[in-house]
Every structure is written in C-alpha cells, then in structure tokens.
mmCIF file of C-alpha atoms in Angstrom:
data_model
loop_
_atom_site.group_PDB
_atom_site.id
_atom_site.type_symbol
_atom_site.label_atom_id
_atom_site.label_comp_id
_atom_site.label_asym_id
_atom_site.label_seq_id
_atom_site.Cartn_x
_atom_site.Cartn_y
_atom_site.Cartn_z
ATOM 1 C CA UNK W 1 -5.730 -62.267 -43.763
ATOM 2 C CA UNK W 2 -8.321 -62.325 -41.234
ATOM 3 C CA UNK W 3 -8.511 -59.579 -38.176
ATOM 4 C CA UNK W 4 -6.909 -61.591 -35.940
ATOM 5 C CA UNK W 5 -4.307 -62.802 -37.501
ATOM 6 C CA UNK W 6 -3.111 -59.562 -38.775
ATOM 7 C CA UNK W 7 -3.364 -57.920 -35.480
ATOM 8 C CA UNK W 8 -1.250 -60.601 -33.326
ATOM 9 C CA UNK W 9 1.346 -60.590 -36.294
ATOM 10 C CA UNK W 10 1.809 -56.899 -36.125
ATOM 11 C CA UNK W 11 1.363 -57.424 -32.379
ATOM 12 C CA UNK W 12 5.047 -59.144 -32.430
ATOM 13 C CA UNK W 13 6.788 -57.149 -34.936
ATOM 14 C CA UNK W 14 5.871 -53.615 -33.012
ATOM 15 C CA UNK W 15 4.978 -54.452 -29.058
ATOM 16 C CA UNK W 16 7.074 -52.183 -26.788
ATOM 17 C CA UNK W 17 9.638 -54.087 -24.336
ATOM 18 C CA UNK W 18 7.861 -53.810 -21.176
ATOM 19 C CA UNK W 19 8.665 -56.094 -18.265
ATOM 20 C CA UNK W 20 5.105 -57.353 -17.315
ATOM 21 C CA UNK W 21 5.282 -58.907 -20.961
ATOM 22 C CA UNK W 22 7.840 -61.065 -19.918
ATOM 23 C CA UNK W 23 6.291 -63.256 -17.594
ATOM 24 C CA UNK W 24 2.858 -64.630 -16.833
ATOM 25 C CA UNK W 25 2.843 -64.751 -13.018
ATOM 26 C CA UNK W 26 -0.542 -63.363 -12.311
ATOM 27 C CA UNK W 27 0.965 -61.077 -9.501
ATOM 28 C CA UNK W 28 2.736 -59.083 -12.022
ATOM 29 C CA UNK W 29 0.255 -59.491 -14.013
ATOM 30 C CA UNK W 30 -2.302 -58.047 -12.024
ATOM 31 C CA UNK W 31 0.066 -55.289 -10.514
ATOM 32 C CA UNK W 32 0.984 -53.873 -13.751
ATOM 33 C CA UNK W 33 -3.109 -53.629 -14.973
ATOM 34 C CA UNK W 34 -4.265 -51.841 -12.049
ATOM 35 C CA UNK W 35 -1.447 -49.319 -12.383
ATOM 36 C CA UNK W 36 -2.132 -48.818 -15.793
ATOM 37 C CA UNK W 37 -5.809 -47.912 -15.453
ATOM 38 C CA UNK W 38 -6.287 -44.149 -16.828
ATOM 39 C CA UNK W 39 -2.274 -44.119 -17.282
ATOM 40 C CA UNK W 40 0.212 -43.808 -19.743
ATOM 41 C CA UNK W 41 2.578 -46.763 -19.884
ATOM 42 C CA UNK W 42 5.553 -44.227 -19.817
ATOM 43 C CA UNK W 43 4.118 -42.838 -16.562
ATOM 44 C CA UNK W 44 2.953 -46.458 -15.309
ATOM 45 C CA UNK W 45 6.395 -47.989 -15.935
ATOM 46 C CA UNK W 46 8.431 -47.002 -13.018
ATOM 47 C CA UNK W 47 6.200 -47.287 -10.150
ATOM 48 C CA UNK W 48 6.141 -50.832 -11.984
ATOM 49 C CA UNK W 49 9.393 -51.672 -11.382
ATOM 50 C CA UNK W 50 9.371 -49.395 -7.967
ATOM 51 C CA UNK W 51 6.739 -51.531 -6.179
ATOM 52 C CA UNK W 52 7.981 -55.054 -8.078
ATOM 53 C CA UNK W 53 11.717 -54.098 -6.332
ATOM 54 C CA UNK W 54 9.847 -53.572 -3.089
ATOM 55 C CA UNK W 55 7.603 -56.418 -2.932
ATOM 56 C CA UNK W 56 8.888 -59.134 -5.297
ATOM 57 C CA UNK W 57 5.844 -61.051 -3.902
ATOM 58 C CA UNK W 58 2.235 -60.687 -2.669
ATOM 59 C CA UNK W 59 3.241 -61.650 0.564
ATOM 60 C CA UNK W 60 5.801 -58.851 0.936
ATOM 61 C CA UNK W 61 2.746 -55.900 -0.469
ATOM 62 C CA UNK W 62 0.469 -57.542 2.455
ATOM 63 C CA UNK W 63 2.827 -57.133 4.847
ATOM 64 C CA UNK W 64 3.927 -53.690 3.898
ATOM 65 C CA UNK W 65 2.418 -50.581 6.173
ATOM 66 C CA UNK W 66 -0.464 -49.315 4.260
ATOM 67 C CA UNK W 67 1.830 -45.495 4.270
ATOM 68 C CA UNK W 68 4.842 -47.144 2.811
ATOM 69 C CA UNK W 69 3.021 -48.458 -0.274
ATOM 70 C CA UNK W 70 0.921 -45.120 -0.562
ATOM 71 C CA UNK W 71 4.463 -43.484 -0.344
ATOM 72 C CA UNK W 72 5.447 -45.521 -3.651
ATOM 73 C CA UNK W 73 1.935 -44.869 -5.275
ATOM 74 C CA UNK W 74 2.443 -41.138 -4.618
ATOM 75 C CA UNK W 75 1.931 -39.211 -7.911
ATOM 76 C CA UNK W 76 0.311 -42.322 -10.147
ATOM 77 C CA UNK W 77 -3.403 -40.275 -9.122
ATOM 78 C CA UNK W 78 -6.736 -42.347 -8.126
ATOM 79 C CA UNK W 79 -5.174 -43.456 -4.660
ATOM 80 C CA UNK W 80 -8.061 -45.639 -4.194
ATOM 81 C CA UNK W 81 -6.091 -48.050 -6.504
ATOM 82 C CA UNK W 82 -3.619 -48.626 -4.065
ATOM 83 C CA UNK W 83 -5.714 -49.133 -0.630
ATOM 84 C CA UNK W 84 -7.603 -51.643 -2.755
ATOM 85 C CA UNK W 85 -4.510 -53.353 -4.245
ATOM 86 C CA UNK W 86 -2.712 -53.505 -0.971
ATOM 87 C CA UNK W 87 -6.455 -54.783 0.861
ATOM 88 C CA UNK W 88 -6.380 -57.648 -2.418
ATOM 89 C CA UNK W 89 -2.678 -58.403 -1.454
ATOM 90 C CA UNK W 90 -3.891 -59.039 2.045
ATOM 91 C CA UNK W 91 -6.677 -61.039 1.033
ATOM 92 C CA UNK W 92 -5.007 -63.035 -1.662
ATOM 93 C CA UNK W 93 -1.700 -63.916 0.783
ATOM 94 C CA UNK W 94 -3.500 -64.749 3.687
ATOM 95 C CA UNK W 95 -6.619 -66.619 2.532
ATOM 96 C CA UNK W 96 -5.949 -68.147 -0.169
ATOM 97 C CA UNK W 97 -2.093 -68.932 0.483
ATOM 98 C CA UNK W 98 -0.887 -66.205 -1.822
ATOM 99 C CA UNK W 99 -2.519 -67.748 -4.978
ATOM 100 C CA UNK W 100 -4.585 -65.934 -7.497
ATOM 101 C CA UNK W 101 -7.471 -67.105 -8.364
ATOM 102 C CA UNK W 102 -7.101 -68.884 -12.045
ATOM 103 C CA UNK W 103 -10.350 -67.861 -13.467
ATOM 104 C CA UNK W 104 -11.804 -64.884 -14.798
ATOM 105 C CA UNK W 105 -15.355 -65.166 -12.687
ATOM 106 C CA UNK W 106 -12.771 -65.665 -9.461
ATOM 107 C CA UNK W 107 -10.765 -62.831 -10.440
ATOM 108 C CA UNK W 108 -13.906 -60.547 -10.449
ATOM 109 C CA UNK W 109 -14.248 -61.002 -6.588
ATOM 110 C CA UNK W 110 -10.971 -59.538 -5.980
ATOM 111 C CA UNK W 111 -11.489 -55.743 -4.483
ATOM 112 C CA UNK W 112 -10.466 -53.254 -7.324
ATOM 113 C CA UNK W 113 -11.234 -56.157 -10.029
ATOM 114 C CA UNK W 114 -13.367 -55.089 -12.847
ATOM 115 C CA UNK W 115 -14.129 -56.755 -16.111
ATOM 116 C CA UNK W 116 -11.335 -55.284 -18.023
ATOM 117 C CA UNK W 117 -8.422 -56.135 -15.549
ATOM 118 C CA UNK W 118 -9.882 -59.892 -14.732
ATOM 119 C CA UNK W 119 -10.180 -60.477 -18.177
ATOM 120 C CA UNK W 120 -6.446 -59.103 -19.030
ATOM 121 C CA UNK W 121 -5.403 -61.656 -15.613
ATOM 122 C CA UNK W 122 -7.238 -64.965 -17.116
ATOM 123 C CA UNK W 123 -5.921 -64.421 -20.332
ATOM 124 C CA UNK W 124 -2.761 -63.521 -20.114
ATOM 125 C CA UNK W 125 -1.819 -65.735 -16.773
ATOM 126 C CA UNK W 126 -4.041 -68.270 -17.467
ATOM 127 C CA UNK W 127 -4.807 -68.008 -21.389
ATOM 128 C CA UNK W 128 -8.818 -68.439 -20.552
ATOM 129 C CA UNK W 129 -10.457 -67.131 -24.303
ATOM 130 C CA UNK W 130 -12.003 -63.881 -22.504
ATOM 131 C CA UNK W 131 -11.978 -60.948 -24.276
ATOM 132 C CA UNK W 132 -10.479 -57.416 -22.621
ATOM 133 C CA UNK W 133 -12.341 -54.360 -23.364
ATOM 134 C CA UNK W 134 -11.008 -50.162 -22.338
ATOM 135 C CA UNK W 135 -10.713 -47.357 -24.808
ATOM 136 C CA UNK W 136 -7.829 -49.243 -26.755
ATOM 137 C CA UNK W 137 -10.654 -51.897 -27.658
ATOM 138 C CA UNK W 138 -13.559 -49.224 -28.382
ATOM 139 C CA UNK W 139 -11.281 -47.134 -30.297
ATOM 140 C CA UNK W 140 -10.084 -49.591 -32.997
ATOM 141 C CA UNK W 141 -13.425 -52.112 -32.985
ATOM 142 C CA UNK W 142 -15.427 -48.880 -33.536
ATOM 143 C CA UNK W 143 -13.034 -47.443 -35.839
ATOM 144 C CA UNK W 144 -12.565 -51.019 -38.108
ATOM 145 C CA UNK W 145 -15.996 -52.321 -37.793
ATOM 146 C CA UNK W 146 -18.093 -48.791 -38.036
ATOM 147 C CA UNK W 147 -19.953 -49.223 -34.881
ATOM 148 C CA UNK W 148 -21.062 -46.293 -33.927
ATOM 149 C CA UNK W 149 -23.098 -46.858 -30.675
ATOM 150 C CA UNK W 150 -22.278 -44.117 -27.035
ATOM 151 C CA UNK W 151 -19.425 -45.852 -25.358
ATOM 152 C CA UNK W 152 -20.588 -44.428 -22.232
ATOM 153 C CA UNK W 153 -24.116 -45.844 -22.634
ATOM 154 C CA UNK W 154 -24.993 -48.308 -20.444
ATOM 155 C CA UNK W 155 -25.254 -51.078 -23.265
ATOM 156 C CA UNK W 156 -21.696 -50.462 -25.283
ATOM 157 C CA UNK W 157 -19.969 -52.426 -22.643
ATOM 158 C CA UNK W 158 -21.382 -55.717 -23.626
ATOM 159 C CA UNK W 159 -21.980 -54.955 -27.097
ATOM 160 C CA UNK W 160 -18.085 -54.832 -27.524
ATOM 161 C CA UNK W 161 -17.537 -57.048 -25.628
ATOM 162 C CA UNK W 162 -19.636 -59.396 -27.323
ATOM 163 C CA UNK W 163 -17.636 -58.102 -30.783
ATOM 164 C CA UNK W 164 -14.249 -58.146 -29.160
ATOM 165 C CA UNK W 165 -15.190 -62.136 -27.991
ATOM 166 C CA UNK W 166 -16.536 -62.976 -31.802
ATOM 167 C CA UNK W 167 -12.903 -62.059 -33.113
ATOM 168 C CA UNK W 168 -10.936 -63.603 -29.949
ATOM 169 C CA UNK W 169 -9.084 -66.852 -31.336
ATOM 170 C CA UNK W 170 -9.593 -69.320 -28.572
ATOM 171 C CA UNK W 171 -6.024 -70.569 -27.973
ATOM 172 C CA UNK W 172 -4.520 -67.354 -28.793
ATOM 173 C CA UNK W 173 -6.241 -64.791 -25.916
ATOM 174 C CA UNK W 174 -3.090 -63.185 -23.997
ATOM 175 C CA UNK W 175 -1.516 -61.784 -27.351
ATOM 176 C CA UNK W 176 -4.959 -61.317 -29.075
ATOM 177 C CA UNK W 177 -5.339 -58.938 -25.864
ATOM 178 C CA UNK W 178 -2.417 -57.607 -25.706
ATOM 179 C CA UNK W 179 -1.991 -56.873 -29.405
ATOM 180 C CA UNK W 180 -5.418 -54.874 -29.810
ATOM 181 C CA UNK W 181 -4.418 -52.683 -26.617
ATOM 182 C CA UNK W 182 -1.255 -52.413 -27.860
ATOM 183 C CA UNK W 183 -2.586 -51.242 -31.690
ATOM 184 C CA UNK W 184 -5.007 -49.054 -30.151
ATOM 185 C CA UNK W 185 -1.972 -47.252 -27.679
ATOM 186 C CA UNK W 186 0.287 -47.084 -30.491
ATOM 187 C CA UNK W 187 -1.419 -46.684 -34.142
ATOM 188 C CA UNK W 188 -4.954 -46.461 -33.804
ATOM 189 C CA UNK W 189 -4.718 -43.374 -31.521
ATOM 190 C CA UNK W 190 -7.540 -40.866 -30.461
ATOM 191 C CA UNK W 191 -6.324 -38.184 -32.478
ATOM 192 C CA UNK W 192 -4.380 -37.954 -35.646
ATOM 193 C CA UNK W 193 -3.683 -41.675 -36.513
ATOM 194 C CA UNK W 194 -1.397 -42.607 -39.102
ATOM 195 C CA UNK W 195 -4.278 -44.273 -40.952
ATOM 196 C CA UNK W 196 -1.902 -43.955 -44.421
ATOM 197 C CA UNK W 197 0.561 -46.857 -42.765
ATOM 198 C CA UNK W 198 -2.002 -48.983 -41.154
ATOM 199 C CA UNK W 199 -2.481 -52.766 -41.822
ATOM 200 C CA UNK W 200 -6.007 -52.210 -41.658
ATOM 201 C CA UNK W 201 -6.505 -49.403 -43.661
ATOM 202 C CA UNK W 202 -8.097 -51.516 -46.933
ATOM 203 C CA UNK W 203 -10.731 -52.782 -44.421
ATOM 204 C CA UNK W 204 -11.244 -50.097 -41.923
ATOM 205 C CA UNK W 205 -14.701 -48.453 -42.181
ATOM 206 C CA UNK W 206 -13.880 -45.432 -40.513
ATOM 207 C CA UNK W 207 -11.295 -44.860 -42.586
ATOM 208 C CA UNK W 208 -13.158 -46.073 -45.853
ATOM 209 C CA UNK W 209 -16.175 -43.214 -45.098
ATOM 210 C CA UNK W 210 -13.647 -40.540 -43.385
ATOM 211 C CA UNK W 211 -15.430 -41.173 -39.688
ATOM 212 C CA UNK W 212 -12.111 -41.368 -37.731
ATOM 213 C CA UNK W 213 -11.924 -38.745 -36.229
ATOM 214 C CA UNK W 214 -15.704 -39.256 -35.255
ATOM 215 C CA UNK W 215 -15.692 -43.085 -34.035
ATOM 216 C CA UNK W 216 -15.997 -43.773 -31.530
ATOM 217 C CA UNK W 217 -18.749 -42.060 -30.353
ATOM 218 C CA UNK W 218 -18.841 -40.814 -26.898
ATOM 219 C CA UNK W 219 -21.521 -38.180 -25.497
ATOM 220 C CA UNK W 220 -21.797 -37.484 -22.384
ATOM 221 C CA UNK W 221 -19.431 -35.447 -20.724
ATOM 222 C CA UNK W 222 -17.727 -35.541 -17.267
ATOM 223 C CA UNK W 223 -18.808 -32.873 -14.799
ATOM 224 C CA UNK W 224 -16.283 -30.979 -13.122
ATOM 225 C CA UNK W 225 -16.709 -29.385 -9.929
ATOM 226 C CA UNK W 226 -13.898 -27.003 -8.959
ATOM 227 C CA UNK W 227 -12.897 -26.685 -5.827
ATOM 228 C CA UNK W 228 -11.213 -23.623 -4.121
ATOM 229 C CA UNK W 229 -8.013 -25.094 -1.006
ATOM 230 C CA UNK W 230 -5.797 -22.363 1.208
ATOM 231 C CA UNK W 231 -3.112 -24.617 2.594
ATOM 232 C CA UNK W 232 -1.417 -23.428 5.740
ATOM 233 C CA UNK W 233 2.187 -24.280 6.682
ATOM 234 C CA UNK W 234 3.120 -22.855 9.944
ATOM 235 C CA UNK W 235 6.231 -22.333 10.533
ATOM 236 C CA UNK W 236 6.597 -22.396 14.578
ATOM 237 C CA UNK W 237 9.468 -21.036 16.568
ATOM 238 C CA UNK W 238 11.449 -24.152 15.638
ATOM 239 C CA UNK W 239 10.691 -23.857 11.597
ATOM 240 C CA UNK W 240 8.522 -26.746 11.872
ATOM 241 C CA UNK W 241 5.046 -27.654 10.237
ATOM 242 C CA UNK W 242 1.940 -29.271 10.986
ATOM 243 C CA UNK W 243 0.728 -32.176 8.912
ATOM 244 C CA UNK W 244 -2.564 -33.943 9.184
ATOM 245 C CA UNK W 245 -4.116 -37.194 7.356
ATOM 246 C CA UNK W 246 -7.329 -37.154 5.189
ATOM 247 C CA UNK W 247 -9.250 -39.413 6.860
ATOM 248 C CA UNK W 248 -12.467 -38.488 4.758
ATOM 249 C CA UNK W 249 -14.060 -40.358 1.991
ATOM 250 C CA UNK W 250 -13.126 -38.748 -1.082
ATOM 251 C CA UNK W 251 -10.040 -37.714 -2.770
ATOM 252 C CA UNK W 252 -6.504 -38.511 -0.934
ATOM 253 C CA UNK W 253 -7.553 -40.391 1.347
ATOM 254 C CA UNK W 254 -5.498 -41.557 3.733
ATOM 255 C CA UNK W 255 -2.546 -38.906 2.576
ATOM 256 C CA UNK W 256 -0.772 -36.022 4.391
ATOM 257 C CA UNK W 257 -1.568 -32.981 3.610
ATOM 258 C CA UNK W 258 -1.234 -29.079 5.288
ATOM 259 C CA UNK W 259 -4.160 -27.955 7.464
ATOM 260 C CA UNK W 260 -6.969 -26.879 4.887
ATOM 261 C CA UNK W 261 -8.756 -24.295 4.704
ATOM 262 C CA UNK W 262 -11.383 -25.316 1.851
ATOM 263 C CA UNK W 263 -13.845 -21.914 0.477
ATOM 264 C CA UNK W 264 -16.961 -22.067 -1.870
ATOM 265 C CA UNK W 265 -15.748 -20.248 -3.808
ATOM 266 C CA UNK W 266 -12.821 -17.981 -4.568
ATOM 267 C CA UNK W 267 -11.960 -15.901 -1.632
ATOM 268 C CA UNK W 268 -10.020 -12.229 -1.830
ATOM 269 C CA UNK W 269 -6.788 -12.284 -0.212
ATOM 270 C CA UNK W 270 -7.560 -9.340 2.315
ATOM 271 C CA UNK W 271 -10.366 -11.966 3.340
ATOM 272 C CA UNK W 272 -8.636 -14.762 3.535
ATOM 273 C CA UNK W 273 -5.875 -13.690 5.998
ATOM 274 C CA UNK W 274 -9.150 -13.000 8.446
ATOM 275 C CA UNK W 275 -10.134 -16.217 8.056
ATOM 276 C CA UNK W 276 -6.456 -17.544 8.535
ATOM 277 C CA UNK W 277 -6.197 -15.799 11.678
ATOM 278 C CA UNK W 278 -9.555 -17.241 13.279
ATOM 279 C CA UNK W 279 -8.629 -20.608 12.004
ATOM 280 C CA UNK W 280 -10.263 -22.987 14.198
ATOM 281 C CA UNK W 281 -7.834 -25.773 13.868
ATOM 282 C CA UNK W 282 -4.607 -23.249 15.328
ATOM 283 C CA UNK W 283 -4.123 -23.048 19.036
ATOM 284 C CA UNK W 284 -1.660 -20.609 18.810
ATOM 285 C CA UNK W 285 -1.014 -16.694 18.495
ATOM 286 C CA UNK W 286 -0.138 -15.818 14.357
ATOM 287 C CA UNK W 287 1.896 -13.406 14.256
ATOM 288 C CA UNK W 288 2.244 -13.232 10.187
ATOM 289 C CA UNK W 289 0.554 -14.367 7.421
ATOM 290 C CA UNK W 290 1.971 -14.427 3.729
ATOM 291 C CA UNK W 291 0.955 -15.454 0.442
ATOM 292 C CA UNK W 292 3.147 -18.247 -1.295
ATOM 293 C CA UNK W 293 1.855 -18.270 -4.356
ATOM 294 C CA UNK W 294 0.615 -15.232 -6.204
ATOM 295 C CA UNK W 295 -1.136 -17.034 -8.882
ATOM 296 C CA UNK W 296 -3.279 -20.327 -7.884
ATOM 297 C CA UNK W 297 -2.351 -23.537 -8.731
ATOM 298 C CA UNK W 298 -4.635 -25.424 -10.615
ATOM 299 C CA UNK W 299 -4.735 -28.830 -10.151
ATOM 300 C CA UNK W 300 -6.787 -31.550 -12.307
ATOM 301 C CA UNK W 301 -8.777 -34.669 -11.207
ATOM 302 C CA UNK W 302 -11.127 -36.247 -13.239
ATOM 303 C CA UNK W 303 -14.349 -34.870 -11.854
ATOM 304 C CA UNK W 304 -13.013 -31.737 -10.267
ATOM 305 C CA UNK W 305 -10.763 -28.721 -10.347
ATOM 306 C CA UNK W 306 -8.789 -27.664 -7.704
ATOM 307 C CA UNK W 307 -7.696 -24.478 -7.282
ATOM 308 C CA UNK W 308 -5.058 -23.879 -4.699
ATOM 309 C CA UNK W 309 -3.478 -21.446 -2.777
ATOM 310 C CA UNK W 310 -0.219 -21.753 -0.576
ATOM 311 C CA UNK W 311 0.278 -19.471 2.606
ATOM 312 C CA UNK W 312 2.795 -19.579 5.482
ATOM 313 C CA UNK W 313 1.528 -18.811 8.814
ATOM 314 C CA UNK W 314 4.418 -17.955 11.278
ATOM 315 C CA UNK W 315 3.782 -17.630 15.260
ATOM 316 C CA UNK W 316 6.694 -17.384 18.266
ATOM 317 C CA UNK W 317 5.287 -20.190 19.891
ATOM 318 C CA UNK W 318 6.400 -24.253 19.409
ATOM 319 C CA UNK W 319 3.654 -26.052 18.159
ATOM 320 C CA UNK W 320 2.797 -29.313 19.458
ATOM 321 C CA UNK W 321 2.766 -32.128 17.157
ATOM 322 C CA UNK W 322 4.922 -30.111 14.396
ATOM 323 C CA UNK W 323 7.037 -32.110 12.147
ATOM 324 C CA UNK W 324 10.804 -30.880 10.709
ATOM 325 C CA UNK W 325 11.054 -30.724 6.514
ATOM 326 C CA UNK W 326 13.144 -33.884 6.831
ATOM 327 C CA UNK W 327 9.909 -35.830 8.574
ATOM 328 C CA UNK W 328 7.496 -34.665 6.206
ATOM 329 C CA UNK W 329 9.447 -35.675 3.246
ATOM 330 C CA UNK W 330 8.446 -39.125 4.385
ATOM 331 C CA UNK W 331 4.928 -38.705 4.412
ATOM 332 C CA UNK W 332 2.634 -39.836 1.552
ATOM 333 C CA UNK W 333 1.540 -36.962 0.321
ATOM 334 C CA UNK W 334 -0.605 -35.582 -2.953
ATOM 335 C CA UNK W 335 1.779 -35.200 -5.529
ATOM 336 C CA UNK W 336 0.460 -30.909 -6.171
ATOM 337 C CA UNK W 337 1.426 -30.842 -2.315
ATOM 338 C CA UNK W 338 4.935 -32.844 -2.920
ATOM 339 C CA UNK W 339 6.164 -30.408 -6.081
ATOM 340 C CA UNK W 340 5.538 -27.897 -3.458
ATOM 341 C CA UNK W 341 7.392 -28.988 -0.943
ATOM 342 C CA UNK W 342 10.208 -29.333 -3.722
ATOM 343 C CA UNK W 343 9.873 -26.588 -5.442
ATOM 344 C CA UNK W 344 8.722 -23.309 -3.222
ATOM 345 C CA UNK W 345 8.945 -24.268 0.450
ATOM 346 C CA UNK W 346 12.180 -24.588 2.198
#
C-alpha cells in the first residue's frame, strides 16, 4: 500500500478525540494551531476549550480586553502568541467581516501566520492540497525516506516541504495532514519509538539501517542566556503589594509582575539586601527585608534561564498604588510568578 494510504488509514483507526477535529470552521481551526505551537496537546487542550467557552466567535476574542485574554493564555508560555492572535481577531472581525481568508497565500498575511499553521488552516478548513510541515513532518519523512539533511538549515524547510507535497493526495489534504502529525506525536516519537509495531517498519530506512535514533538530523543548538531576577513584594502597613506591567519588548510582555530587581550575574544575599534597600523604584522607608526562597527558582524559556529569587520587603508606611492578594489574583501574570503567589506567599 502506498505511503499515503497507509498513513490516513492508520490516521482513523488511532487519532485521539480532540474537539478541533470535529469541525472545520477555520476559527477553531486556527485557534487550536497557534496554541499548539511548541505544546503538548495534553497541555494545549484546555486553554482550547477555555478560550472557545469564552469567545465562541472571532468577534467575541476582538472585543475582549487584551488582559482578559492574556489572563486565559497565562501559563501556555510564548505570550507573543496571544497579543498576535487577539491583534488577528481584531483584524479578521472588523475588516474583513469576521471571515477568514480561504486560501493558504491569504492566510500567510494574518499576524502570527507562518507556513505551517496557514497550511494546517487551507487544508483542513478549506481542503486546498498544501502540505504542513513542524517536527511531526521532519521526524517521520526523515525517518521513512532516509533524508538526512540539518533541519535547522536554512534549505530543509522547502526541501520537506517539497517531499511532504510529492506524497500529499490532492483531494485528501486535511487528514493526510492531520494523520502524519498525528503519527509523528504518537508512534514515530523523538525518542524510543515503538518501531517493532509500526506500519512502516518494512519500508522505513531509518529503521532498515538502525539511523532512528539519528534522523533527523539537527545541529545547531539553541543558546541560552541565563538570567539572574530578585522579585520584591512589599508588604505595606495594609499587607498590600505593588504590581507593575512589562511594558518592554521581550519576554512577558504586557504581564504583571513584582518590582524587579534584574543582576548580571548571581548576587550574595548580604549584597542583595543593600541593593534592596537603595532600590530606586521604592519611595518608602524598609524596615525589613527577608529571603522567600532559600534555593532559586529556575525557570526555563527557550533561549534563556532564569534564575529567581523571591524577597518580601515590609515598611510601616501605606504604599500608594498597592494592590490586596484578592486584586492581584486577577492580574495576568507569568505563570513562575502565579505558582508563587499559590504556593509561598500569603
């Protein structure tokens, strides 16, 4: 049987029940691809249904306040996904009357649009024969066909693409699409796959010639820059906090966080305190300083480290602009900073 066919058959005997499978309205569509970029279905899933139960249509995400639908993205990671899908909501309900565009050039123009989720939209909303292509794809093209050219060289991209397009089956593209993401999430897996019970395993030449667990190829690496953050939660004479937004390009932006007191490196306690107490941002008299966390907590992005201490910073005075717990429990917030809200401070 050829590749295709054997893919889209095992496609519908094994695809998971998720709800974006059950419909082809390109809203869904498109919300459920841009929460899934660099994350697990399991985690994707209910910020899925979250956001779909809090705008059941474009025209209810473009009219929600830009903090309300950070609030529901908070802890799903890359925030810049949501300030671009909430500007695209914006720009798809109010110029072009809440319609998606139907092709996959179109869909490109959309902010936060790239190749892979315009090509998932046209297909599966639209069933244009365009073919999808993420580290599902590479993994099991590289891994059945032996091609072992860099994925992250600048010329892999359209060389599977091109590979992923010769095996497409033109009136077949929304389950050929879904079924190789789907093979490569569930059998033909990064590490360990259960090559023994594959379909593909007479045909596979990585699996033929023992390169699985080489294929595909991928060499450079991502640099990581760590990055050493004291955050400060006063506690004034009414046991409230101050809260302020990232307004910076960069990480979080446009989330809440405690005033931050960023270091090049890794500062001694004993020297940090001094620098907590000439704090340039605090127009009030500190009148203690303690350590929250003994041991730092380390926190992972994708191209940095973060390594964070918490400290409370107590004064006599009342602090203008302070917020009570209740009203910063409201606040979109990085998730490190929202476990410790839940978990330590009280």
């Amino acid at each position: 049987m050829v590749f295709y066919k054997s893919l889209i058959q095992w496609y519908l005997q094994n695809k998971r029940d998720l709800p974006w499978r059950k419909t082809d309205n390109p809203y869904f569509i498109w919300l459920s691809e841009i929460m899934l970029q660099q994350t697990r279905v399991a985690q994707g899933l209910p910020y899925f249904l979250s956001f779909t139960e809090a705008f059941p249509t474009v025209f209810d995400l473009a009219n929600a306040p830009e903090e309300k639908v950070l609030k529901l993205w908070q802890g799903l990671g890359y925030y810049s996904r949501a300030r671009n899908l909430h500007a695209t909501a914006k720009h798809v309900a109010y110029n072009l009357d809440g319609k998606f565009p139907a092709t996959y050039k179109e869909l490109l123009k959309l902010k936060g649009v790239g190749d892979y989720t315009a090509a998932a939209i046209a297909s599966i909303s639209y069933g244009e024969p365009v073919p999808v292509v993420d580290g599902n794809v590479y993994r099991v093209l590289s891994r059945y066909f032996g091609v072992d050219t860099d994925i992250s060289s600048t010329q892999a991209k359209a060389e599977f693409r091109e590979l992923a397009g010769s095996q497409l089956p033109k009136d077949s593209a929304a389950d050929f699409n879904q079924a190789i993401m789907e093979f490569g999430a569930l059998q033909c897996v990064p590490k360990s796959p259960d090559c023994i019970n594959c379909i593909f395993n007479a045909n596979c030449v990585a699996y033929a010639t023992g390169r699985v667990g080489e294929l595909p190829v991928k060499l450079k690496k991502t640099k990581v820059t760590n990055r050493y953050f004291n955050y400060l939660i006063v506690k004034d004479a009414n046991g409230n906090s101050l809260m302020q937004k990232r307004t910076a390009k960069g990480i979080w932006h446009n989330l809440y966080e405690f005033p931050l007191l960023e270091t090049v490196t890794e500062v001694p306690e004993k020297e940090t305190v001094q620098l907590i107490n000439t704090f340039p941002g605090f127009d009030f008299p500190v009148t203690d300083i303690k350590l929250l966390t003994p041991v730092n907590v380390i926190h992972k992005l994708s191209h940095q480290h973060l390594h964070i201490r918490f400290w409370e910073v107590k004064t006599n005075n009342v602090v203008k602009n302070a917020l009570s717990h209740d009203e910063l429990r409201e606040l979109p917030v990085p998730v490190v900073i929202h476990n410790f809200i839940d978990k330590h401070w009280v």
